[in-house]
Tab-separated table of C-alpha atoms in Angstrom:
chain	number	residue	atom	x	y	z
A	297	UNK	CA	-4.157	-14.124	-9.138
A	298	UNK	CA	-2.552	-11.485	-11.143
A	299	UNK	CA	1.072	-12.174	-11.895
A	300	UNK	CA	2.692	-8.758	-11.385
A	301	UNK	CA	2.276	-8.990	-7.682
A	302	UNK	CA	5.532	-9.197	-7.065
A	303	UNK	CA	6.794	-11.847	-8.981
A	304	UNK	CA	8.323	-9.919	-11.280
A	305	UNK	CA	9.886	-7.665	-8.723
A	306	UNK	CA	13.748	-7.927	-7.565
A	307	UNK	CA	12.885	-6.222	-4.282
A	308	UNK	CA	9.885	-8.260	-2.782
A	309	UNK	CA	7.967	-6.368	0.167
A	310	UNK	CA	8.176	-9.250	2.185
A	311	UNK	CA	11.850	-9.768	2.286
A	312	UNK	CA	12.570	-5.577	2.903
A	313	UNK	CA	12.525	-4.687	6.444
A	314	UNK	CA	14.186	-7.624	8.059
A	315	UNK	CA	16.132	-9.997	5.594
A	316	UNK	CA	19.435	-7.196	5.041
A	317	UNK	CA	21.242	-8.612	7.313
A	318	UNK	CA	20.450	-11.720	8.110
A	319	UNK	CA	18.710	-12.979	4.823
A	320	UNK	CA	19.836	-16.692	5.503
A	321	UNK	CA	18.406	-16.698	8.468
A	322	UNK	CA	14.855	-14.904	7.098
A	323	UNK	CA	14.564	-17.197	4.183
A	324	UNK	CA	14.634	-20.244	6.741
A	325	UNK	CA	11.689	-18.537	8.999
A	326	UNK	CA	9.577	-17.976	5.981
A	327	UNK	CA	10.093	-21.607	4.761
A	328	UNK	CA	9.540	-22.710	8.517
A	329	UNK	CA	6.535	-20.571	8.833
A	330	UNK	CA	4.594	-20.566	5.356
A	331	UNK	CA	5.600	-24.338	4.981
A	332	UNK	CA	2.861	-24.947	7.796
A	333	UNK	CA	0.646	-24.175	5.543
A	334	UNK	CA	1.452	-25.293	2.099
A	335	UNK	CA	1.972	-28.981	4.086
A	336	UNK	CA	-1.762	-28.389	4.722
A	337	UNK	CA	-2.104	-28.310	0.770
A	338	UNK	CA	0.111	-31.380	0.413
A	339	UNK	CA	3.234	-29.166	-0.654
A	340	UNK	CA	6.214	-29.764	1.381
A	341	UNK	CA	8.618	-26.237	1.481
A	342	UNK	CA	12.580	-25.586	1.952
A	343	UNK	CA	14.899	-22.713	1.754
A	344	UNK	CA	17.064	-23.466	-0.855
A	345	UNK	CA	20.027	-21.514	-1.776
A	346	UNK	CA	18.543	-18.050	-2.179
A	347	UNK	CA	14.909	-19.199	-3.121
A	348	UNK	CA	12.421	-21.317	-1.964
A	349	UNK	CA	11.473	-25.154	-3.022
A	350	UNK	CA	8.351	-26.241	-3.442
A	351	UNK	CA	7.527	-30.368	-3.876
A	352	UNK	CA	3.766	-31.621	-4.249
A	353	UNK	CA	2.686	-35.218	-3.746
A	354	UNK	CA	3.390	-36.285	-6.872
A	355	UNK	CA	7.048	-34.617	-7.011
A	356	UNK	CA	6.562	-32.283	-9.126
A	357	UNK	CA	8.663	-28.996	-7.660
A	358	UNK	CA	9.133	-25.803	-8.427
A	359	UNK	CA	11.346	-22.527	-7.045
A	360	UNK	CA	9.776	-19.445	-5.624
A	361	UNK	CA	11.648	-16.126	-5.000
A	362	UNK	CA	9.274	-15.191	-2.341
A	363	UNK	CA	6.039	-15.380	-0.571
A	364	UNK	CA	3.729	-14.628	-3.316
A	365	UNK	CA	5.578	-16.877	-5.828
A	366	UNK	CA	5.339	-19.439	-2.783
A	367	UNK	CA	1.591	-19.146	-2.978
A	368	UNK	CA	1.499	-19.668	-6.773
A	369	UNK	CA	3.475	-22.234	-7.315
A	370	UNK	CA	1.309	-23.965	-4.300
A	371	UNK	CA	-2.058	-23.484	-6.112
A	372	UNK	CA	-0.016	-25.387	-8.907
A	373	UNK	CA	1.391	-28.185	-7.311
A	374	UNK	CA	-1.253	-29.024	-4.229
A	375	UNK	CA	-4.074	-27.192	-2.810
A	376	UNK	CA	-4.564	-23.551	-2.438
A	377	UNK	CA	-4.026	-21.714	0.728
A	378	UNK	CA	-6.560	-19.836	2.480
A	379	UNK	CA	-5.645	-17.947	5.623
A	380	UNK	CA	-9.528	-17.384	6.232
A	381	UNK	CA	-10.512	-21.199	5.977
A	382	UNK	CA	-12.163	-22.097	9.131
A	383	UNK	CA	-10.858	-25.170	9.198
A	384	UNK	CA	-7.378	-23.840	9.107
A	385	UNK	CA	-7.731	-21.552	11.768
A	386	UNK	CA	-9.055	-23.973	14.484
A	387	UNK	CA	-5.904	-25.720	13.404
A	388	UNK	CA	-3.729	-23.027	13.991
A	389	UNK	CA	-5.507	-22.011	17.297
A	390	UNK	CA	-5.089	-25.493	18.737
A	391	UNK	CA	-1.370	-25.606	17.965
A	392	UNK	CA	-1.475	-28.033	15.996
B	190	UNK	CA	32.640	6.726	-6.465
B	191	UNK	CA	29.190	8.422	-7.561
B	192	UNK	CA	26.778	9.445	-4.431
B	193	UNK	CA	23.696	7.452	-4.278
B	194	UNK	CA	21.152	9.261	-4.898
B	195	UNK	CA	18.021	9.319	-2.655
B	196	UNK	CA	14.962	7.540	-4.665
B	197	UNK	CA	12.724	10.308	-6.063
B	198	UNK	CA	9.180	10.386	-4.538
B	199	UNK	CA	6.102	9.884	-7.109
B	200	UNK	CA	2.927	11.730	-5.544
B	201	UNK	CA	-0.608	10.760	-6.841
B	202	UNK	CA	-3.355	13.700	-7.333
B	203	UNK	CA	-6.379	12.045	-8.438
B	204	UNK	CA	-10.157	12.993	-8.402
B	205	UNK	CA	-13.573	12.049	-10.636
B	206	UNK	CA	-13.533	14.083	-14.253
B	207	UNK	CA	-14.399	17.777	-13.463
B	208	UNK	CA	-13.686	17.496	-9.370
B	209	UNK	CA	-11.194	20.443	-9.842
B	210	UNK	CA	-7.334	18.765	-10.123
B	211	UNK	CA	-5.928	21.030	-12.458
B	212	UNK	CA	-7.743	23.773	-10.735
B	213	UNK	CA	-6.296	22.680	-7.130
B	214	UNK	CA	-2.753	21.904	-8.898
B	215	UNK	CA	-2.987	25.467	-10.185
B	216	UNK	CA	-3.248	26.930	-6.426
B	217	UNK	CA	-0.687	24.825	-5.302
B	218	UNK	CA	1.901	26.052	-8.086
B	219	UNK	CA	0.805	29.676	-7.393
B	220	UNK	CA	1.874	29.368	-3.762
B	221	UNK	CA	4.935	27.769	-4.492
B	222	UNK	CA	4.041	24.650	-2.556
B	223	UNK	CA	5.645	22.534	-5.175
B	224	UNK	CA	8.748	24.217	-6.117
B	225	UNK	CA	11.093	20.886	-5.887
B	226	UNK	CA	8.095	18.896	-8.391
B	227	UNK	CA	8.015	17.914	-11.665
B	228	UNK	CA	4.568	17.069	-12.937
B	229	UNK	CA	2.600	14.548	-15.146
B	230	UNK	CA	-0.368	15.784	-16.459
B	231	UNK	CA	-2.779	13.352	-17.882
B	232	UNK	CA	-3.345	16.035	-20.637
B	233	UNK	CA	-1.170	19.134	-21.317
B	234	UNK	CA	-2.028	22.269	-19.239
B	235	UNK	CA	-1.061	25.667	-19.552
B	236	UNK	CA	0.397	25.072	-15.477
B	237	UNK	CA	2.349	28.082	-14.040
B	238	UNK	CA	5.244	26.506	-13.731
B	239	UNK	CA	8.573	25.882	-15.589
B	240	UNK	CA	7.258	23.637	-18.870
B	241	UNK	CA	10.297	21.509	-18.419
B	242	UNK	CA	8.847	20.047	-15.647
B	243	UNK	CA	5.645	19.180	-17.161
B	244	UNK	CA	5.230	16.104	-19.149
B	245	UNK	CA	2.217	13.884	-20.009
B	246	UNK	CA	1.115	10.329	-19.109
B	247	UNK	CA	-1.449	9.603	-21.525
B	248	UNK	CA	-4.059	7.607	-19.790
B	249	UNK	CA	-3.493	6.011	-16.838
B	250	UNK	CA	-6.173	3.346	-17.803
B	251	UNK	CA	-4.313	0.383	-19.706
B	252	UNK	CA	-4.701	-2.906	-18.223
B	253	UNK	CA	-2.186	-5.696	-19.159
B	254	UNK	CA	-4.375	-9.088	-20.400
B	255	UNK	CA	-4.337	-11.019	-17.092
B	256	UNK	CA	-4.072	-8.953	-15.219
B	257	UNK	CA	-6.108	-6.964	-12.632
B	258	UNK	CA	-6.152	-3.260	-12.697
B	259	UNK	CA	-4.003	-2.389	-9.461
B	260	UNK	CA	-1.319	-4.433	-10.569
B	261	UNK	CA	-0.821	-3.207	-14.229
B	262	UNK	CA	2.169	-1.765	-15.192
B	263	UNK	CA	1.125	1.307	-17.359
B	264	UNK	CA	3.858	2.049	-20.428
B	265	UNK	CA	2.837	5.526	-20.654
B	266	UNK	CA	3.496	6.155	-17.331
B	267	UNK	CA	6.814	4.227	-17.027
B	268	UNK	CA	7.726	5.939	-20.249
B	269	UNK	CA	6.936	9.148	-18.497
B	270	UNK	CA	8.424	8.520	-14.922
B	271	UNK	CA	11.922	7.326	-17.281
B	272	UNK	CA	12.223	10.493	-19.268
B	273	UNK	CA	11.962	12.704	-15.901
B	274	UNK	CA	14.862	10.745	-14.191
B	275	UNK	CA	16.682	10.424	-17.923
B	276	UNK	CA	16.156	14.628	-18.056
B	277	UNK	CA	17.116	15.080	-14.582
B	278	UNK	CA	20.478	13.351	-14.664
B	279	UNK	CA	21.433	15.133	-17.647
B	280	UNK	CA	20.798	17.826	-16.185
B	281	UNK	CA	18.402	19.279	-19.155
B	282	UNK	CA	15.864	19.966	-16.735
B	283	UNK	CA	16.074	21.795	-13.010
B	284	UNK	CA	16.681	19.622	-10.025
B	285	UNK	CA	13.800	18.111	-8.544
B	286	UNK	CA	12.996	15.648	-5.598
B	287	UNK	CA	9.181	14.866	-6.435
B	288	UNK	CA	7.572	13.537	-9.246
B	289	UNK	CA	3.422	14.570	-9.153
B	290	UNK	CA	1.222	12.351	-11.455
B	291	UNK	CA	-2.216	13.480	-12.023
B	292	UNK	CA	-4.376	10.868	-13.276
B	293	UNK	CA	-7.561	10.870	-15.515
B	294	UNK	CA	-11.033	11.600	-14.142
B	295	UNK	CA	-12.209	8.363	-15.143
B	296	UNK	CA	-9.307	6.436	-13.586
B	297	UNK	CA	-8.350	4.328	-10.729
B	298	UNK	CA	-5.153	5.079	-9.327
B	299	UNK	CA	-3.812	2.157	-7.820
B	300	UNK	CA	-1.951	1.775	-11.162
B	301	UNK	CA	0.337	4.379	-10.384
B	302	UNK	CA	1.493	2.224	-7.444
B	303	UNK	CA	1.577	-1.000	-9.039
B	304	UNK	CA	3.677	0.405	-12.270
B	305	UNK	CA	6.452	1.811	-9.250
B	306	UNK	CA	6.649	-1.311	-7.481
B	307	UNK	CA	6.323	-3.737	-10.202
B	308	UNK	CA	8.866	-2.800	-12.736
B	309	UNK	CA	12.396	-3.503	-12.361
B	310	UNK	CA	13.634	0.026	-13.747
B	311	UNK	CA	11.566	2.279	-11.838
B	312	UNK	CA	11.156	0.387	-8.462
B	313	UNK	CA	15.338	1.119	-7.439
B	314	UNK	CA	14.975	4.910	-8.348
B	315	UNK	CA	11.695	5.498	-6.926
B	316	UNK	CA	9.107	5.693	-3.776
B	317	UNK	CA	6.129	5.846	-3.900
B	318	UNK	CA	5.340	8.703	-1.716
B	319	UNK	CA	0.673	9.013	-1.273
B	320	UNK	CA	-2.319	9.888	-3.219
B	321	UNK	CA	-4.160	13.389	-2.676
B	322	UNK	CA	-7.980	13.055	-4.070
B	323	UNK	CA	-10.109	15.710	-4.877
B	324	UNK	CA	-13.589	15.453	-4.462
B	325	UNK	CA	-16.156	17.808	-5.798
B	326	UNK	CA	-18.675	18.814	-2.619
B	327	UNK	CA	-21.280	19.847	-5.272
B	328	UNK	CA	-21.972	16.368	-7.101
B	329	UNK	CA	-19.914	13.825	-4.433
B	330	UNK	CA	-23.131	11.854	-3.563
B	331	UNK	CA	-24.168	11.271	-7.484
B	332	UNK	CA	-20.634	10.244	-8.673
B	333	UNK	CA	-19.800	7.961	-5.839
B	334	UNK	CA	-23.548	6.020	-6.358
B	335	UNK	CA	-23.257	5.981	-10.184
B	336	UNK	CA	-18.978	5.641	-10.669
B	337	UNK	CA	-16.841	3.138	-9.527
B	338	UNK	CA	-14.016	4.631	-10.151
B	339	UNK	CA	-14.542	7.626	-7.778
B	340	UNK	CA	-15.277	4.888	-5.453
B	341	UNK	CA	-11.561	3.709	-5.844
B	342	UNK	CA	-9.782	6.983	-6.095
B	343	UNK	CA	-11.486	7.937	-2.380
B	344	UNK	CA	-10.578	4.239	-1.131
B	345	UNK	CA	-6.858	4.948	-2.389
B	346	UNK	CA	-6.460	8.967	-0.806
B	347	UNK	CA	-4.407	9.783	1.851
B	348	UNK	CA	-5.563	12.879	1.949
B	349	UNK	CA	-9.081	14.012	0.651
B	350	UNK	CA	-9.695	17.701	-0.800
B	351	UNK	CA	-12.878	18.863	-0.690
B	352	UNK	CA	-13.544	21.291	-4.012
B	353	UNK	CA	-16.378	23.676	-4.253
B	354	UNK	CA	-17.386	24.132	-0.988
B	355	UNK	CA	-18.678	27.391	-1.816
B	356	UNK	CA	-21.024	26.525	-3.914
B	357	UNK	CA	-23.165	23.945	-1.002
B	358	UNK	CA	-24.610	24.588	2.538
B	359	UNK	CA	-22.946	23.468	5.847
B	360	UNK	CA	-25.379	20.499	6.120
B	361	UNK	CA	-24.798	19.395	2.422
B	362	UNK	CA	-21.170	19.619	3.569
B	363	UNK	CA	-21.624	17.656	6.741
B	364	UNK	CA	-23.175	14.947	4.590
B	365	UNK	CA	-20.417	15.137	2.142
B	366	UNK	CA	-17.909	14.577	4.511
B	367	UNK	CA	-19.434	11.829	6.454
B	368	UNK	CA	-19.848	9.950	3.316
B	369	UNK	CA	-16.214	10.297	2.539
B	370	UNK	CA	-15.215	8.986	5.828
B	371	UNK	CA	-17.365	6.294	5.841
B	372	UNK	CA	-15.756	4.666	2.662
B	373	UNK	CA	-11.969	6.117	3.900
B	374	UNK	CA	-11.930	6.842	7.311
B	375	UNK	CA	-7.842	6.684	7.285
B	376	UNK	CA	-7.731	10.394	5.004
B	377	UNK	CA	-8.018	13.630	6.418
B	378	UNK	CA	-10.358	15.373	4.853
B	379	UNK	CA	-9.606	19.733	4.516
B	380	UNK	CA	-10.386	21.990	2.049
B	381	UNK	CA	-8.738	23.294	-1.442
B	382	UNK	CA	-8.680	26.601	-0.446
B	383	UNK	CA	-5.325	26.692	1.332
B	384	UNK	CA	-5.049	28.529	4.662
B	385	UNK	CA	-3.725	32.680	4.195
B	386	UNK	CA	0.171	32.576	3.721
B	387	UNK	CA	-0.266	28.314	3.736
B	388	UNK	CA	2.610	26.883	1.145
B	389	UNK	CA	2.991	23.414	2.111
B	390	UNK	CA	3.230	20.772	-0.166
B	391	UNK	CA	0.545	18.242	0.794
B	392	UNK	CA	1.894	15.317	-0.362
B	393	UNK	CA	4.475	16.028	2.399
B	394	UNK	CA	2.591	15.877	5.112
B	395	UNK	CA	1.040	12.359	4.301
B	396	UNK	CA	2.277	9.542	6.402
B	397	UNK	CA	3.130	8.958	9.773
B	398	UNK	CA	5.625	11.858	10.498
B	399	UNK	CA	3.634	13.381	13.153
B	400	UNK	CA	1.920	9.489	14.817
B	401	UNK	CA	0.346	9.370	17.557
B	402	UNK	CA	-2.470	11.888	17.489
B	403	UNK	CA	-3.888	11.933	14.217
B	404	UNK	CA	-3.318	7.994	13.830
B	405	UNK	CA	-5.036	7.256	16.907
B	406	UNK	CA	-7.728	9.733	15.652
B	407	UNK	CA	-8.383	7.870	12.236
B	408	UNK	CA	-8.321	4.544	13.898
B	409	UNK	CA	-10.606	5.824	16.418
B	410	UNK	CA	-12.905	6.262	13.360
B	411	UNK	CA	-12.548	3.307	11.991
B	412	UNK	CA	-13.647	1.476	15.053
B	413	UNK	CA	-16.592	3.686	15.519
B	414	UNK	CA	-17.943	3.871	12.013
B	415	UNK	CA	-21.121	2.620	11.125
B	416	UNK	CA	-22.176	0.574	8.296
B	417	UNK	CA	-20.663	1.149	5.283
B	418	UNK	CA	-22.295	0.942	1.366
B	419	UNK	CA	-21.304	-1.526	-1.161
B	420	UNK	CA	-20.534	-4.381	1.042
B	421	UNK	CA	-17.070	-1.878	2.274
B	422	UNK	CA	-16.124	-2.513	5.942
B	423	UNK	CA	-13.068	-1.510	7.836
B	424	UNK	CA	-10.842	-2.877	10.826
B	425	UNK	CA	-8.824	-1.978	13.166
B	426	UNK	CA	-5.988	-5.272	13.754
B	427	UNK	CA	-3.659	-4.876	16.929
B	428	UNK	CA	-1.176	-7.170	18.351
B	429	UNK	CA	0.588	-6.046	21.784
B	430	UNK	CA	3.806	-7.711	21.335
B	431	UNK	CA	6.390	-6.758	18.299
B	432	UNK	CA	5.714	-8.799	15.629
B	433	UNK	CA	7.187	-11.975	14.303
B	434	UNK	CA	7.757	-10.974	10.645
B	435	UNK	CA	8.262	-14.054	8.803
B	436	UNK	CA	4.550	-14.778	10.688
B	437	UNK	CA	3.299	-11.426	9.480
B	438	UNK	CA	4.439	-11.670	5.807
B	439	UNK	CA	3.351	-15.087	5.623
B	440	UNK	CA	0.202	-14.234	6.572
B	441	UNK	CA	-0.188	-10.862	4.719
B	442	UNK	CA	1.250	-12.597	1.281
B	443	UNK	CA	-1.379	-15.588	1.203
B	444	UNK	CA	-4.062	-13.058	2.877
B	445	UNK	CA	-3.568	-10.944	-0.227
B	446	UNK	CA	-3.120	-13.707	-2.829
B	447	UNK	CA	-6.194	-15.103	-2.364
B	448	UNK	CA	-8.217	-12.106	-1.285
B	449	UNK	CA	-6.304	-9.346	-2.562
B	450	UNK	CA	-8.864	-7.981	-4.862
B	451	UNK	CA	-11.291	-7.409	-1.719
B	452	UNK	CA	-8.415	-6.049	0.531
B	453	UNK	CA	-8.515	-2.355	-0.741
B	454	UNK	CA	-6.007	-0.457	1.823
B	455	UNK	CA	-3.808	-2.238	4.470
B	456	UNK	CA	-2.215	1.019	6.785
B	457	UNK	CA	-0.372	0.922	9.796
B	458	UNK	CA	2.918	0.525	12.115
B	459	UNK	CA	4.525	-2.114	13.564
B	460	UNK	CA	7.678	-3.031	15.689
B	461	UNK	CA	9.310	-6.109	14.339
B	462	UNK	CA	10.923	-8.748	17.477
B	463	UNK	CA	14.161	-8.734	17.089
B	464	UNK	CA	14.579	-5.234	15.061
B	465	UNK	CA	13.179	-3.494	17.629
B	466	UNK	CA	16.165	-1.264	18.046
B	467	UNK	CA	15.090	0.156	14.271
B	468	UNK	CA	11.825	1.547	15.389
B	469	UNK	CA	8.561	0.475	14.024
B	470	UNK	CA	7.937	-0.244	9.848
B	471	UNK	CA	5.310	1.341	8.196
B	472	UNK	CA	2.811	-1.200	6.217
B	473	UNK	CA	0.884	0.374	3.348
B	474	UNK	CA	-1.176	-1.005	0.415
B	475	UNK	CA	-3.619	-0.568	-2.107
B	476	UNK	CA	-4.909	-4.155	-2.578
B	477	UNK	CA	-2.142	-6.687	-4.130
B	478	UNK	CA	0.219	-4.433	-3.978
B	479	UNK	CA	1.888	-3.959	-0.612
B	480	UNK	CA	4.468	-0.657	-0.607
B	481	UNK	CA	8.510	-1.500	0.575
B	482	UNK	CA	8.058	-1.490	4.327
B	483	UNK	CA	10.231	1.771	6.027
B	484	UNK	CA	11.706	1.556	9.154
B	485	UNK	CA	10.152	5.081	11.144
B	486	UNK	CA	12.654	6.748	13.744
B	487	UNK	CA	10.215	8.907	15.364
B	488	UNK	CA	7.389	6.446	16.537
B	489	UNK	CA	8.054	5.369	20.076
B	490	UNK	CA	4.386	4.652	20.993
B	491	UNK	CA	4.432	2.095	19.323
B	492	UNK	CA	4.903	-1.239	21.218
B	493	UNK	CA	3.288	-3.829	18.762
B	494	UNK	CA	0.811	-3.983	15.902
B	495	UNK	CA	-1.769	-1.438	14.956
B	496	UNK	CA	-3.109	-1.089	11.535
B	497	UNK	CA	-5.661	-0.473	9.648
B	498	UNK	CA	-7.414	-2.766	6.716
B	499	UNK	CA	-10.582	-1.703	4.248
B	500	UNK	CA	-12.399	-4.182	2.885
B	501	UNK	CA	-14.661	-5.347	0.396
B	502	UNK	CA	-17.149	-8.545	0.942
B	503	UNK	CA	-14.884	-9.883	3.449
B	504	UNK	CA	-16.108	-10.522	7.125
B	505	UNK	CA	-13.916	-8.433	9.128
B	506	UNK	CA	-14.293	-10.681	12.294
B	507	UNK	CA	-13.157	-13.809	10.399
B	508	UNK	CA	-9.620	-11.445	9.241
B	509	UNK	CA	-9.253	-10.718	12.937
B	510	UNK	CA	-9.440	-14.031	13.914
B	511	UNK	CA	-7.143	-15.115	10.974
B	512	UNK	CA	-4.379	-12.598	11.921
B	513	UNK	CA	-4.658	-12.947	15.653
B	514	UNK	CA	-4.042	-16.812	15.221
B	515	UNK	CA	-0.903	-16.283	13.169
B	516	UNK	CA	0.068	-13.944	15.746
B	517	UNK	CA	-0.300	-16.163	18.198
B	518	UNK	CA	1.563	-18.919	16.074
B	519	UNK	CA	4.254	-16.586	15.993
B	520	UNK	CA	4.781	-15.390	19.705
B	521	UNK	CA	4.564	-19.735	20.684
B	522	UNK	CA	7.333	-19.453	17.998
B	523	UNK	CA	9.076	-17.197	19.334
B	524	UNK	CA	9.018	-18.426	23.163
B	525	UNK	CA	10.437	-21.988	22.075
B	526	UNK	CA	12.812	-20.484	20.949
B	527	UNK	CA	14.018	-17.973	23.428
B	528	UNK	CA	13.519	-21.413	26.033
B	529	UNK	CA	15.648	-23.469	24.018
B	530	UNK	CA	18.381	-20.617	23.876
B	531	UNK	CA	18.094	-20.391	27.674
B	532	UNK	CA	18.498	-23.968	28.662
């Protein structure tokens, strides 16, 4: 993973066309949403404050900014994501 | 209080060493299509045009250690991009609203992208805007089986420019062009020589300004294409509803950090559920990096999702399958909701 994706960036992509308002409120969707998926990689996620929290099994934590630092510091502290893992998707698909 | 000013727009005019750019950014000058531009030139050209407005990137090549090409922040370029905007609000050079970088022949220019979006000082004074490509009719099959590069700077075009066409048969043409739309069937593809009494910038005509017709048209080709060279394939994703974006950009973000190397262009529109008063966003990017989403006024056709994605050694039914799941996770999402406001 390269690390100028948007780590470095004040003005993530991800947070532009809906978190102006209402960026409370975005930052908890995200953290309800994406933390689906790190739990899959034994990461547990919160909004916290303006960032993100990440915790992995063994405590360790870390803060993310946004999505893409969400899936970094995941790969760090549990088990990569992969949003074209089989196994995942018939998850997803059976609502679980 | 100072006005704020609108964010200048960076165009891209790229094509394979000896395609025809300078040639092509000649014409345009001559007509006066770019009369509100300044210009960097990857190497200094005698251009008909005002030499205050011309300045020069170097080469649009460096790669930081780390990290991958279309992410690279490029120090000549920023360096370049920072003395326009320095000039301009001194006023020490005319007005201008553009900015038109011309990259090397022998580059890729999803650089020029990256270096916008990923650096702190250029990112709040400027948008990116597209990428014109050039492509030389005469030698297009050769360079795009021997160079990688033109590969990339066809993937990356918005619009494709066919050079030369004089100097090859309608059939040779014909061939040309289907070759070109099999690797970027998003670009229209027209020809350097500019209509009689034509003096539109091109650059401002890429987008979705005019949408239903010609995007319906290019996604049309995409789902009829055949197969594609060098393990590329294209998709067409749709979703009927508007779209949950915290779903979306979750699923975009990791889609792209773990793939984004093999995700070459993402292009397309989308209403947003609850912002659907805003009219649709606009989605672009060239691999990891994804442009500031734009709320469009003028796009009313639009009821859900409909984009675009060009890929490289990725199955495109598995991607469809991946997005329509998350999709899905978001509408169930969104219905709980809307029940548990209602009881």
């Amino acid at each position: 993973m390269c690390g100028f994706c948007g780590s470095f960036s004040e003005r993530h992509w991800s947070a532009a066309p809906v978190s102006g308002a209402r960026p409370t409120l975005a930052r908890l969707n995200v953290a309800q949403i994406a933390g689906r998926l790190t739990a899959a990689g034994g990461v547990r996620l919160v909004a916290w404050g303006d960032r993100f929290q990440l915790t992995g099994r063994t405590g360790r934590t870390a803060l993310a900014a946004n999505l893409s630092e969400i899936w970094q510091a995941t790969d760090r502290l549990g088990k990569a994501i992969d949003p074209l893992d089989e196994a995942l998707l018939d998850r997803l698909e059976a609502g679980a | 209080m100072s006005a704020v000013l609108p964010p200048i727009v960076v165009d891209v005019l790229t094509g394979f060493l000896g395609a025809g750019k300078t040639t092509y950014l000649r014409r345009l000058l001559d007509a006066g299509a770019l009369a509100d531009t300044a210009i960097l030139v990857n190497e200094f050209a005698d251009l008909p045009v005002d030499q205050r407005l011309v300045g020069a990137t170097g080469s649009l090549t460096a790669v930081l250690a780390g990290g991958c090409l279309c992410c690279a922040i490029d120090g000549d370029l920023k360096e370049g991009l920072l003395g326009l905007i320095q000039q301009r609000a001194d006023g020490t050079v005319p007005p201008f609203a553009r900015i038109l970088v011309e990259t090397s022949g022998i580059a890729d220019p999803a650089p020029v992208a990256g270096t916008i979006l990923g650096d702190r000082q250029l990112q709040a004074r400027l948008r990116f805007g597209g990428t014109v490509t050039v492509v030389d009719l005469l030698n297009v099959a050769e360079t795009l089986a021997t160079q990688e590069e033109a590969l990339a700077q066809i993937i990356a075009a918005d619009r494709i420019v066919l050079s030369k066409g004089d100097l090859v048969d309608d059939a040779r043409r014909a061939e040309a062009v289907a070759a070109i739309g099999a690797i970027n069937p998003l670009a229209p593809i027209v020809d350097a020589e500019p209509r009689p009494g034509e003096r539109l910038n091109p650059w401002r005509t890429i987008g979705w300004t005019t949408p239903t017709a010609p995007r319906r048209a290019a996604f049309q080709a995409v789902a009829q294409a055949g197969d594609r060279h060098n393990g590329l394939g294209a998709l067409v994703l749709t979703w009927p509803e508007p779209v949950d974006w915290a779903v979306f950009a979750t699923w975009l973000s990791a889609l792209l950090h773990r793939h984004g190397a093999r995700i070459l262009r993402v292009k397309g529109l989308m209403r947003i559920a609850g912002e659907t008063e805003r009219g649709p966003v606009v989605i672009q990017g060239v691999r990891h990096v994804v442009y500031a989403p734009e709320h469009l006024a003028d796009a009313d056709d639009v009821v859900g999702a409909e984009f675009v994605m060009i890929v490289r050694d990725l199955d495109p039914a598995l991607i469809r399958r991946s997005f329509e799941a998350f999709m899905a996770l978001g509408q169930r999402a969104g219905e709980t909701q809307r029940g548990a406001r209602a009881s």
